[in-house]
Amino acid sequence: MNRVFYGVLLIVGIGLIIMPLSVPVFKSDAPYSVLNTKWNGISGFGKLLYTSGEITPLLAPYDSVGLGELEGTLVVVGPDVDFSEGEIEELKRFLEKGNTLLLADDFGTGNQILAGLGLDVRLSRKPILSLTYSKNADFPVTMDVRDPELAKGVSLLVMSRPAAILNVQNALVYTSNASMLDGTYGAFPVVARIPYGKGMIILVSDPDIFTNSLYRENEPFLKNLVEGLPKKTFYIDEAHHADFNPYSSGSVVIRRTVNRELVFYYVLFVAFIAFIFESGVAGRILAWLASLVARLFGEEGPDQEELIRRLEEKGLDGDKLKTILEEIRTGSRIGGGYGR
């Protein structure tokens, strides 16, 4: 071996330890997109859905993908593209079969869905103002989670300029009493469960609680929400995000933290290999092994005679043992008797 070989070992080994990994991904800058990893995307919520079941982004209108024939939960967060009559009919079929719609919106096109389904429930056109807030007045908080399953482990729910759910009774979550909507004070519903046919609509009046910027604060609530969904096959609506571009792609680079101790030991390992071969130690080890083999399979000596004698005491035929050892030594059974 030469120094070039050892250099290659060092370069390749250390390179594998410290090199970054490039993972190709599809990305989107559309607000409320599951493929948006920025503050206004819902990629964190998408990961939660992925760990809970199977997810499929819907990139085309409902009547193009045959939504009415599917089974599971349709997730619509922050829609801002109109829904056609054909899509509403597909959604009706989807719900009447016993499926679930999770609709989270404030001032987008969510009301178009509610009206198309023939419901009286609506989302308010103005945001709720509250004296109980987190970062500033644009981020009201509430602790009034009235559904016990949704409330497990939840200390508060952080929102961002939420709308109110109108014309609904017995909602699951309300704002604090120190809230105001269009000059009226009180607690306003922000999450509600609405039966529809054999199915169900979970209506949330603030899509921002799903965003990456608020995901950490709202994670316990969102986990409870997902666990309570009856079907764990999720269809995520991307077709109704105006800025969504399904063909935008890039790569995420995952940087490895250099393990200096691991690099140090690898260099020592290569140095040890170099020492073994360059100092002649490897040759001496190989010579010793060859000598050991020769002693075992070479001419009959005191060790071999003693071994045969002991085996004869066990009832074995000593002459046959000597014949076998001789054949192994000369290779007559390997090369001579059978050929190569």
Coordinates of N, CA and C in Angstrom, one line a residue, residues 128-313:
I128 N -62.7 39.5 15.7 CA -63.0 39.7 17.1 C -61.9 40.4 17.7
L129 N -62.2 41.4 18.6 CA -61.2 42.1 19.4 C -61.3 41.6 20.8
S130 N -60.1 41.5 21.5 CA -60.1 40.9 22.8 C -59.1 41.6 23.7
L131 N -59.4 41.7 25.0 CA -58.5 42.3 25.9 C -57.5 41.3 26.5
T132 N -57.8 40.0 26.2 CA -56.8 39.0 26.6 C -56.1 38.5 25.3
Y133 N -54.8 38.8 25.3 CA -54.0 38.5 24.1 C -52.6 38.1 24.5
S134 N -51.8 37.6 23.5 CA -50.5 37.1 23.7 C -49.5 38.1 23.4
K135 N -49.0 38.2 22.1 CA -47.9 39.1 21.7 C -48.5 40.6 21.7
N136 N -49.6 40.8 21.1 CA -50.2 42.1 21.0 C -51.7 41.8 20.7
A137 N -52.5 42.9 20.5 CA -53.9 42.8 20.4 C -54.3 42.0 19.2
D138 N -53.4 41.8 18.2 CA -53.8 40.9 17.0 C -53.7 39.4 17.3
F139 N -53.3 39.1 18.5 CA -53.2 37.7 18.9 C -53.9 37.4 20.1
P140 N -55.3 37.4 20.1 CA -56.1 37.1 21.3 C -55.9 35.6 21.7
V141 N -56.1 35.4 23.0 CA -56.0 34.0 23.5 C -57.3 33.7 24.2
T142 N -57.5 32.4 24.3 CA -58.7 31.9 25.1 C -58.4 30.6 25.8
M143 N -59.0 30.4 26.9 CA -58.9 29.2 27.7 C -60.2 28.5 27.8
D144 N -61.2 29.0 27.1 CA -62.6 28.5 27.1 C -62.8 27.4 26.1
V145 N -62.1 26.3 26.4 CA -62.3 25.1 25.5 C -63.3 24.2 26.2
R146 N -64.5 24.1 25.7 CA -65.6 23.5 26.5 C -65.8 22.0 26.2
D147 N -65.2 21.5 25.1 CA -65.2 20.1 24.9 C -64.0 19.4 25.6
P148 N -64.4 18.5 26.5 CA -63.3 17.9 27.4 C -62.2 17.2 26.6
E149 N -62.5 16.6 25.5 CA -61.5 15.9 24.7 C -60.6 16.9 24.1
L150 N -61.1 18.0 23.6 CA -60.2 19.0 23.0 C -59.4 19.8 24.1
A151 N -59.9 19.8 25.3 CA -59.3 20.6 26.4 C -58.1 19.8 27.0
K152 N -57.9 18.5 26.8 CA -56.9 17.8 27.5 C -55.5 18.4 27.2
G153 N -54.8 18.8 28.3 CA -53.5 19.3 28.2 C -53.3 20.7 27.6
V154 N -54.5 21.3 27.3 CA -54.5 22.7 26.7 C -54.6 23.8 27.8
S155 N -53.6 24.6 27.8 CA -53.6 25.7 28.8 C -54.3 27.0 28.1
L156 N -54.0 27.2 26.8 CA -54.7 28.3 26.1 C -54.5 28.0 24.6
L157 N -55.4 28.7 23.9 CA -55.4 28.7 22.4 C -55.1 30.1 21.9
V158 N -54.0 30.2 21.1 CA -53.6 31.5 20.6 C -54.1 31.6 19.1
M159 N -54.8 32.8 18.9 CA -55.4 33.1 17.6 C -54.8 34.3 16.9
S160 N -55.2 34.6 15.7 CA -54.7 35.8 15.1 C -55.8 36.5 14.3
R161 N -56.4 37.5 14.9 CA -57.5 38.3 14.3 C -58.6 37.3 13.8
P162 N -59.2 36.5 14.7 CA -60.2 35.5 14.3 C -61.5 36.1 14.0
A163 N -62.2 35.4 13.1 CA -63.6 35.8 12.9 C -64.5 35.0 14.0
A164 N -65.7 35.3 14.0 CA -66.7 34.6 14.9 C -67.6 33.7 14.1
I165 N -68.0 32.6 14.7 CA -68.9 31.7 14.0 C -70.3 32.2 14.4
L166 N -71.1 32.5 13.4 CA -72.5 33.0 13.7 C -73.5 32.0 13.5
N167 N -74.6 32.1 14.2 CA -75.8 31.2 14.1 C -75.5 29.8 14.5
V168 N -74.7 29.6 15.5 CA -74.4 28.3 16.0 C -74.6 28.2 17.5
Q169 N -75.1 27.0 18.0 CA -75.3 26.8 19.4 C -74.3 25.7 19.9
N170 N -74.0 25.8 21.2 CA -73.1 24.8 21.8 C -71.8 24.5 21.1
A171 N -71.1 25.6 20.9 CA -69.8 25.5 20.2 C -68.8 24.8 21.1
L172 N -67.7 24.4 20.5 CA -66.6 23.7 21.2 C -65.7 24.6 21.9
V173 N -65.4 25.8 21.3 CA -64.4 26.7 21.9 C -65.0 28.1 21.7
Y174 N -64.9 28.9 22.8 CA -65.3 30.3 22.8 C -64.1 31.2 23.1
T175 N -64.2 32.5 22.7 CA -63.2 33.5 23.1 C -63.5 33.8 24.6
S176 N -62.6 34.6 25.2 CA -62.9 35.1 26.5 C -64.1 36.1 26.6
N177 N -64.6 36.3 27.7 CA -65.7 37.2 27.9 C -65.3 38.6 27.6
A178 N -64.0 38.9 27.7 CA -63.5 40.3 27.4 C -63.3 40.5 25.9
S179 N -64.2 40.1 25.1 CA -64.1 40.2 23.7 C -65.2 41.1 23.1
M180 N -65.0 41.6 21.9 CA -66.0 42.5 21.3 C -66.0 42.2 19.8
L181 N -67.2 42.1 19.2 CA -67.4 41.9 17.8 C -68.4 42.9 17.3
D182 N -68.0 43.9 16.5 CA -68.9 44.8 15.9 C -69.7 45.6 16.9
G183 N -69.1 46.0 18.0 CA -69.8 46.7 19.1 C -70.5 45.9 20.1
T184 N -70.5 44.6 20.0 CA -71.1 43.7 20.9 C -70.1 43.0 21.8
Y185 N -70.3 43.0 23.1 CA -69.3 42.3 24.0 C -69.8 41.0 24.4
G186 N -68.8 40.1 24.7 CA -69.2 38.8 25.2 C -68.2 37.7 24.7
A187 N -68.5 36.5 24.9 CA -67.7 35.3 24.4 C -68.3 34.9 23.1
F188 N -67.4 34.7 22.1 CA -67.9 34.3 20.8 C -67.4 33.0 20.4
P189 N -68.2 32.2 19.7 CA -67.7 30.8 19.3 C -66.7 30.9 18.2
V190 N -65.6 30.1 18.3 CA -64.6 30.1 17.3 C -64.3 28.7 16.8
V191 N -64.8 27.6 17.4 CA -64.7 26.3 16.9 C -66.1 25.6 17.2
A192 N -66.6 24.9 16.2 CA -67.9 24.3 16.3 C -68.0 23.0 15.5
R193 N -68.8 22.1 16.0 CA -69.1 20.8 15.3 C -70.5 20.9 14.7
I194 N -70.6 20.6 13.4 CA -71.9 20.8 12.8 C -72.2 19.4 12.0
P195 N -73.3 18.7 12.4 CA -73.6 17.5 11.7 C -74.1 17.8 10.3
Y196 N -73.8 16.9 9.3 CA -74.3 17.1 8.0 C -74.5 15.7 7.4
G197 N -75.7 15.3 7.1 CA -76.0 14.0 6.6 C -75.5 13.0 7.6
K198 N -74.7 12.0 7.1 CA -74.1 11.0 8.0 C -72.7 11.5 8.4
G199 N -72.3 12.7 7.9 CA -71.0 13.2 8.2 C -71.0 14.3 9.1
M200 N -69.9 15.1 9.1 CA -69.7 16.1 10.2 C -68.8 17.2 9.6
I201 N -69.0 18.4 10.0 CA -68.2 19.6 9.7 C -67.6 20.1 11.0
I202 N -66.2 20.2 11.0 CA -65.6 20.9 12.1 C -65.2 22.2 11.6
L203 N -65.8 23.3 12.1 CA -65.6 24.6 11.6 C -64.8 25.4 12.6
V204 N -63.7 26.0 12.1 CA -62.7 26.8 12.9 C -62.7 28.2 12.2
S205 N -62.9 29.2 13.0 CA -63.0 30.6 12.5 C -61.7 31.3 12.4
D206 N -60.6 30.6 12.5 CA -59.3 31.2 12.4 C -58.3 30.2 11.8
P207 N -57.9 30.4 10.6 CA -56.9 29.4 10.0 C -55.5 29.6 10.6
D208 N -55.3 30.8 11.2 CA -53.9 31.0 11.7 C -53.5 30.1 12.8
I209 N -54.4 29.5 13.5 CA -54.0 28.6 14.6 C -53.3 27.4 14.1
F210 N -53.4 27.1 12.8 CA -52.7 26.0 12.2 C -51.3 26.3 11.6
T211 N -51.0 27.6 11.6 CA -49.8 28.1 10.9 C -48.6 27.7 11.7
N212 N -47.4 27.7 11.0 CA -46.2 27.4 11.7 C -45.8 28.4 12.8
S213 N -46.2 29.6 12.6 CA -45.9 30.7 13.6 C -46.5 30.4 14.9
L214 N -47.7 29.8 14.9 CA -48.4 29.6 16.2 C -48.5 28.1 16.5
Y215 N -47.8 27.3 15.8 CA -48.0 25.8 16.0 C -47.5 25.4 17.3
R216 N -46.4 25.9 17.8 CA -45.9 25.5 19.1 C -46.9 25.7 20.2
E217 N -47.4 26.9 20.2 CA -48.4 27.2 21.3 C -49.7 26.4 21.2
N218 N -50.1 26.1 20.0 CA -51.4 25.4 19.8 C -51.2 23.9 19.5
E219 N -50.0 23.4 19.6 CA -49.8 21.9 19.3 C -50.7 21.0 20.2
P220 N -50.8 21.2 21.5 CA -51.7 20.3 22.3 C -53.2 20.3 21.8
F221 N -53.7 21.5 21.5 CA -55.0 21.6 20.9 C -55.2 20.9 19.6
L222 N -54.2 21.1 18.7 CA -54.3 20.5 17.4 C -54.1 19.0 17.4
K223 N -53.3 18.5 18.3 CA -53.2 17.0 18.5 C -54.6 16.5 18.9
N224 N -55.2 17.1 19.9 CA -56.5 16.7 20.3 C -57.5 16.7 19.2
L225 N -57.5 17.8 18.4 CA -58.4 17.9 17.3 C -58.2 16.8 16.3
V226 N -57.0 16.5 15.9 CA -56.7 15.4 15.0 C -57.1 14.0 15.6
E227 N -56.8 13.8 16.8 CA -57.2 12.5 17.4 C -58.7 12.3 17.5
G228 N -59.4 13.4 17.5 CA -60.9 13.3 17.6 C -61.6 13.1 16.2
L229 N -60.8 13.2 15.2 CA -61.4 13.0 13.8 C -61.6 11.5 13.6
P230 N -62.8 11.1 13.1 CA -63.2 9.7 13.1 C -62.4 8.9 12.0
K231 N -61.9 9.6 10.9 CA -61.2 8.9 9.9 C -59.9 9.5 9.6
K232 N -58.8 8.6 9.6 CA -57.5 9.1 9.6 C -56.8 9.1 8.2
T233 N -57.7 9.2 7.1 CA -57.2 9.4 5.8 C -57.5 10.9 5.5
F234 N -56.5 11.7 5.2 CA -56.6 13.1 5.1 C -56.4 13.6 3.7
Y235 N -57.3 14.4 3.1 CA -57.2 15.0 1.8 C -57.1 16.5 2.1
I236 N -55.9 17.1 1.8 CA -55.6 18.5 2.1 C -55.8 19.3 0.8
D237 N -56.7 20.3 0.9 CA -57.1 21.1 -0.2 C -56.0 22.2 -0.5
E238 N -55.3 22.0 -1.6 CA -54.3 23.0 -2.1 C -54.8 23.7 -3.3
A239 N -55.9 23.2 -3.9 CA -56.4 23.8 -5.2 C -57.1 25.2 -4.9
H240 N -57.5 25.5 -3.7 CA -58.2 26.7 -3.4 C -57.3 27.7 -2.7
H241 N -56.0 27.7 -3.0 CA -55.0 28.7 -2.6 C -54.5 29.4 -3.8
A242 N -54.8 30.7 -3.9 CA -54.6 31.4 -5.2 C -53.1 31.4 -5.6
D243 N -52.2 31.5 -4.6 CA -50.8 31.6 -5.0 C -50.1 30.2 -5.0
F244 N -50.8 29.1 -4.9 CA -50.2 27.8 -4.9 C -49.6 27.5 -6.3
N245 N -48.4 27.0 -6.3 CA -47.7 26.6 -7.5 C -47.1 25.2 -7.2
P246 N -47.8 24.1 -7.7 CA -47.4 22.8 -7.4 C -46.1 22.4 -8.1
Y247 N -45.6 23.2 -9.0 CA -44.4 22.9 -9.8 C -43.2 23.5 -9.2
S248 N -43.3 24.3 -8.2 CA -42.2 25.0 -7.6 C -41.5 24.0 -6.7
S249 N -40.2 23.7 -7.0 CA -39.5 22.7 -6.2 C -38.1 23.3 -5.9
G250 N -37.5 22.7 -4.9 CA -36.2 23.1 -4.5 C -35.6 21.9 -3.6
S251 N -34.6 22.3 -2.8 CA -34.0 21.2 -2.0 C -33.8 21.8 -0.6
V252 N -33.9 20.9 0.4 CA -33.6 21.2 1.8 C -32.3 20.6 2.1
V253 N -31.3 21.4 2.6 CA -30.0 20.9 2.9 C -30.0 20.7 4.4
I254 N -29.7 19.4 4.8 CA -29.6 19.1 6.2 C -28.1 19.0 6.6
R255 N -27.7 20.0 7.4 CA -26.3 20.0 7.8 C -26.0 19.1 8.9
R256 N -25.0 18.3 8.8 CA -24.5 17.4 9.9 C -23.6 18.2 10.8
T257 N -23.8 18.0 12.1 CA -22.9 18.6 13.0 C -21.6 17.7 13.1
V258 N -20.4 18.4 12.9 CA -19.2 17.6 12.8 C -18.9 17.0 14.2
N259 N -18.8 15.7 14.2 CA -18.4 15.0 15.4 C -16.9 15.0 15.5
R260 N -16.2 15.9 16.1 CA -14.8 16.0 16.1 C -14.1 14.7 16.7
E261 N -14.8 14.1 17.7 CA -14.2 12.9 18.3 C -14.3 11.8 17.3
L262 N -15.4 11.7 16.5 CA -15.5 10.6 15.5 C -14.4 10.8 14.4
V263 N -14.2 12.0 14.0 CA -13.1 12.3 13.0 C -11.7 11.9 13.6
F264 N -11.5 12.3 14.8 CA -10.2 12.0 15.5 C -9.9 10.4 15.5
Y265 N -11.0 9.7 15.9 CA -10.8 8.2 15.9 C -10.6 7.6 14.5
Y266 N -11.3 8.2 13.6 CA -11.2 7.7 12.2 C -9.7 7.9 11.7
V267 N -9.2 9.1 12.0 CA -7.8 9.4 11.6 C -6.8 8.4 12.3
L268 N -7.1 8.1 13.6 CA -6.3 7.1 14.3 C -6.4 5.7 13.6
F269 N -7.6 5.4 13.2 CA -7.8 4.1 12.6 C -7.0 4.0 11.3
V270 N -7.0 5.0 10.4 CA -6.2 5.0 9.2 C -4.8 5.0 9.5
A271 N -4.3 5.7 10.5 CA -2.9 5.7 10.9 C -2.5 4.3 11.4
F272 N -3.4 3.6 12.1 CA -3.0 2.3 12.6 C -2.9 1.3 11.4
I273 N -3.8 1.4 10.4 CA -3.7 0.6 9.2 C -2.4 0.8 8.5
A274 N -2.0 2.1 8.4 CA -0.8 2.4 7.7 C 0.4 1.9 8.4
F275 N 0.4 2.0 9.8 CA 1.5 1.4 10.6 C 1.7 -0.1 10.4
I276 N 0.6 -0.8 10.4 CA 0.6 -2.2 10.3 C 1.3 -2.7 9.0
F277 N 0.9 -2.0 7.9 CA 1.4 -2.5 6.6 C 2.8 -1.9 6.4
E278 N 3.1 -0.7 6.7 CA 4.4 -0.1 6.4 C 5.5 -0.5 7.3
S279 N 5.2 -0.9 8.5 CA 6.2 -1.4 9.5 C 6.6 -2.8 9.3
G280 N 5.9 -3.6 8.5 CA 6.1 -5.0 8.3 C 5.4 -5.9 9.3
V281 N 4.7 -5.3 10.3 CA 4.0 -6.1 11.3 C 3.0 -7.0 10.6
A282 N 2.3 -6.5 9.6 CA 1.3 -7.3 8.9 C 2.0 -8.6 8.3
G283 N 3.2 -8.3 7.7 CA 4.0 -9.5 7.1 C 4.3 -10.5 8.2
R284 N 4.7 -10.0 9.3 CA 5.1 -11.0 10.4 C 3.9 -11.7 10.9
I285 N 2.7 -11.0 11.0 CA 1.5 -11.7 11.4 C 1.1 -12.8 10.4
L286 N 1.2 -12.5 9.1 CA 0.9 -13.4 8.1 C 1.9 -14.6 8.1
A287 N 3.2 -14.3 8.4 CA 4.2 -15.4 8.4 C 3.9 -16.3 9.6
W288 N 3.5 -15.7 10.7 CA 3.1 -16.5 11.9 C 1.9 -17.4 11.6
L289 N 0.9 -16.9 10.9 CA -0.2 -17.7 10.6 C 0.1 -18.8 9.6
A290 N 1.0 -18.5 8.7 CA 1.5 -19.6 7.8 C 2.2 -20.7 8.5
S291 N 3.1 -20.3 9.5 CA 3.8 -21.3 10.3 C 2.9 -22.1 11.0
L292 N 1.8 -21.5 11.6 CA 0.8 -22.3 12.4 C 0.1 -23.3 11.5
V293 N -0.2 -22.9 10.3 CA -0.9 -23.8 9.3 C 0.1 -24.9 8.9
A294 N 1.3 -24.6 8.7 CA 2.3 -25.6 8.4 C 2.5 -26.6 9.5
R295 N 2.4 -26.2 10.7 CA 2.6 -27.1 11.8 C 1.4 -28.1 11.9
L296 N 0.2 -27.5 11.6 CA -1.0 -28.4 11.6 C -1.1 -29.3 10.5
F297 N -0.6 -28.9 9.3 CA -0.8 -29.7 8.1 C 0.5 -30.1 7.4
G298 N 1.6 -29.9 8.1 CA 2.9 -30.2 7.6 C 3.3 -31.7 7.9
E299 N 4.6 -31.9 7.9 CA 5.1 -33.3 8.2 C 4.7 -33.7 9.6
E300 N 4.6 -35.0 9.8 CA 4.2 -35.5 11.1 C 5.3 -35.2 12.1
G301 N 4.8 -34.5 13.2 CA 5.7 -34.1 14.3 C 5.2 -34.7 15.6
P302 N 5.8 -34.3 16.7 CA 5.3 -34.8 18.0 C 3.9 -34.4 18.3
D303 N 3.5 -33.1 17.8 CA 2.2 -32.7 18.1 C 1.2 -33.5 17.4
Q304 N 1.5 -33.7 16.1 CA 0.6 -34.5 15.3 C 0.4 -35.9 15.7
E305 N 1.6 -36.5 16.1 CA 1.6 -37.9 16.6 C 0.8 -38.0 17.9
E306 N 1.0 -37.0 18.8 CA 0.2 -37.0 20.0 C -1.3 -36.9 19.8
L307 N -1.6 -36.0 18.8 CA -3.0 -35.8 18.5 C -3.7 -37.1 17.9
I308 N -2.9 -37.8 17.0 CA -3.4 -39.1 16.5 C -3.6 -40.1 17.6
R309 N -2.6 -40.2 18.4 CA -2.6 -41.2 19.5 C -3.9 -41.0 20.4
R310 N -4.1 -39.7 20.7 CA -5.3 -39.4 21.6 C -6.6 -39.8 20.9
L311 N -6.6 -39.5 19.6 CA -7.8 -39.9 18.8 C -8.0 -41.4 18.7
E312 N -6.9 -42.1 18.6 CA -7.0 -43.6 18.6 C -7.5 -44.1 19.9
E313 N -7.2 -43.4 21.0 CA -7.7 -43.9 22.3 C -9.3 -43.7 22.3

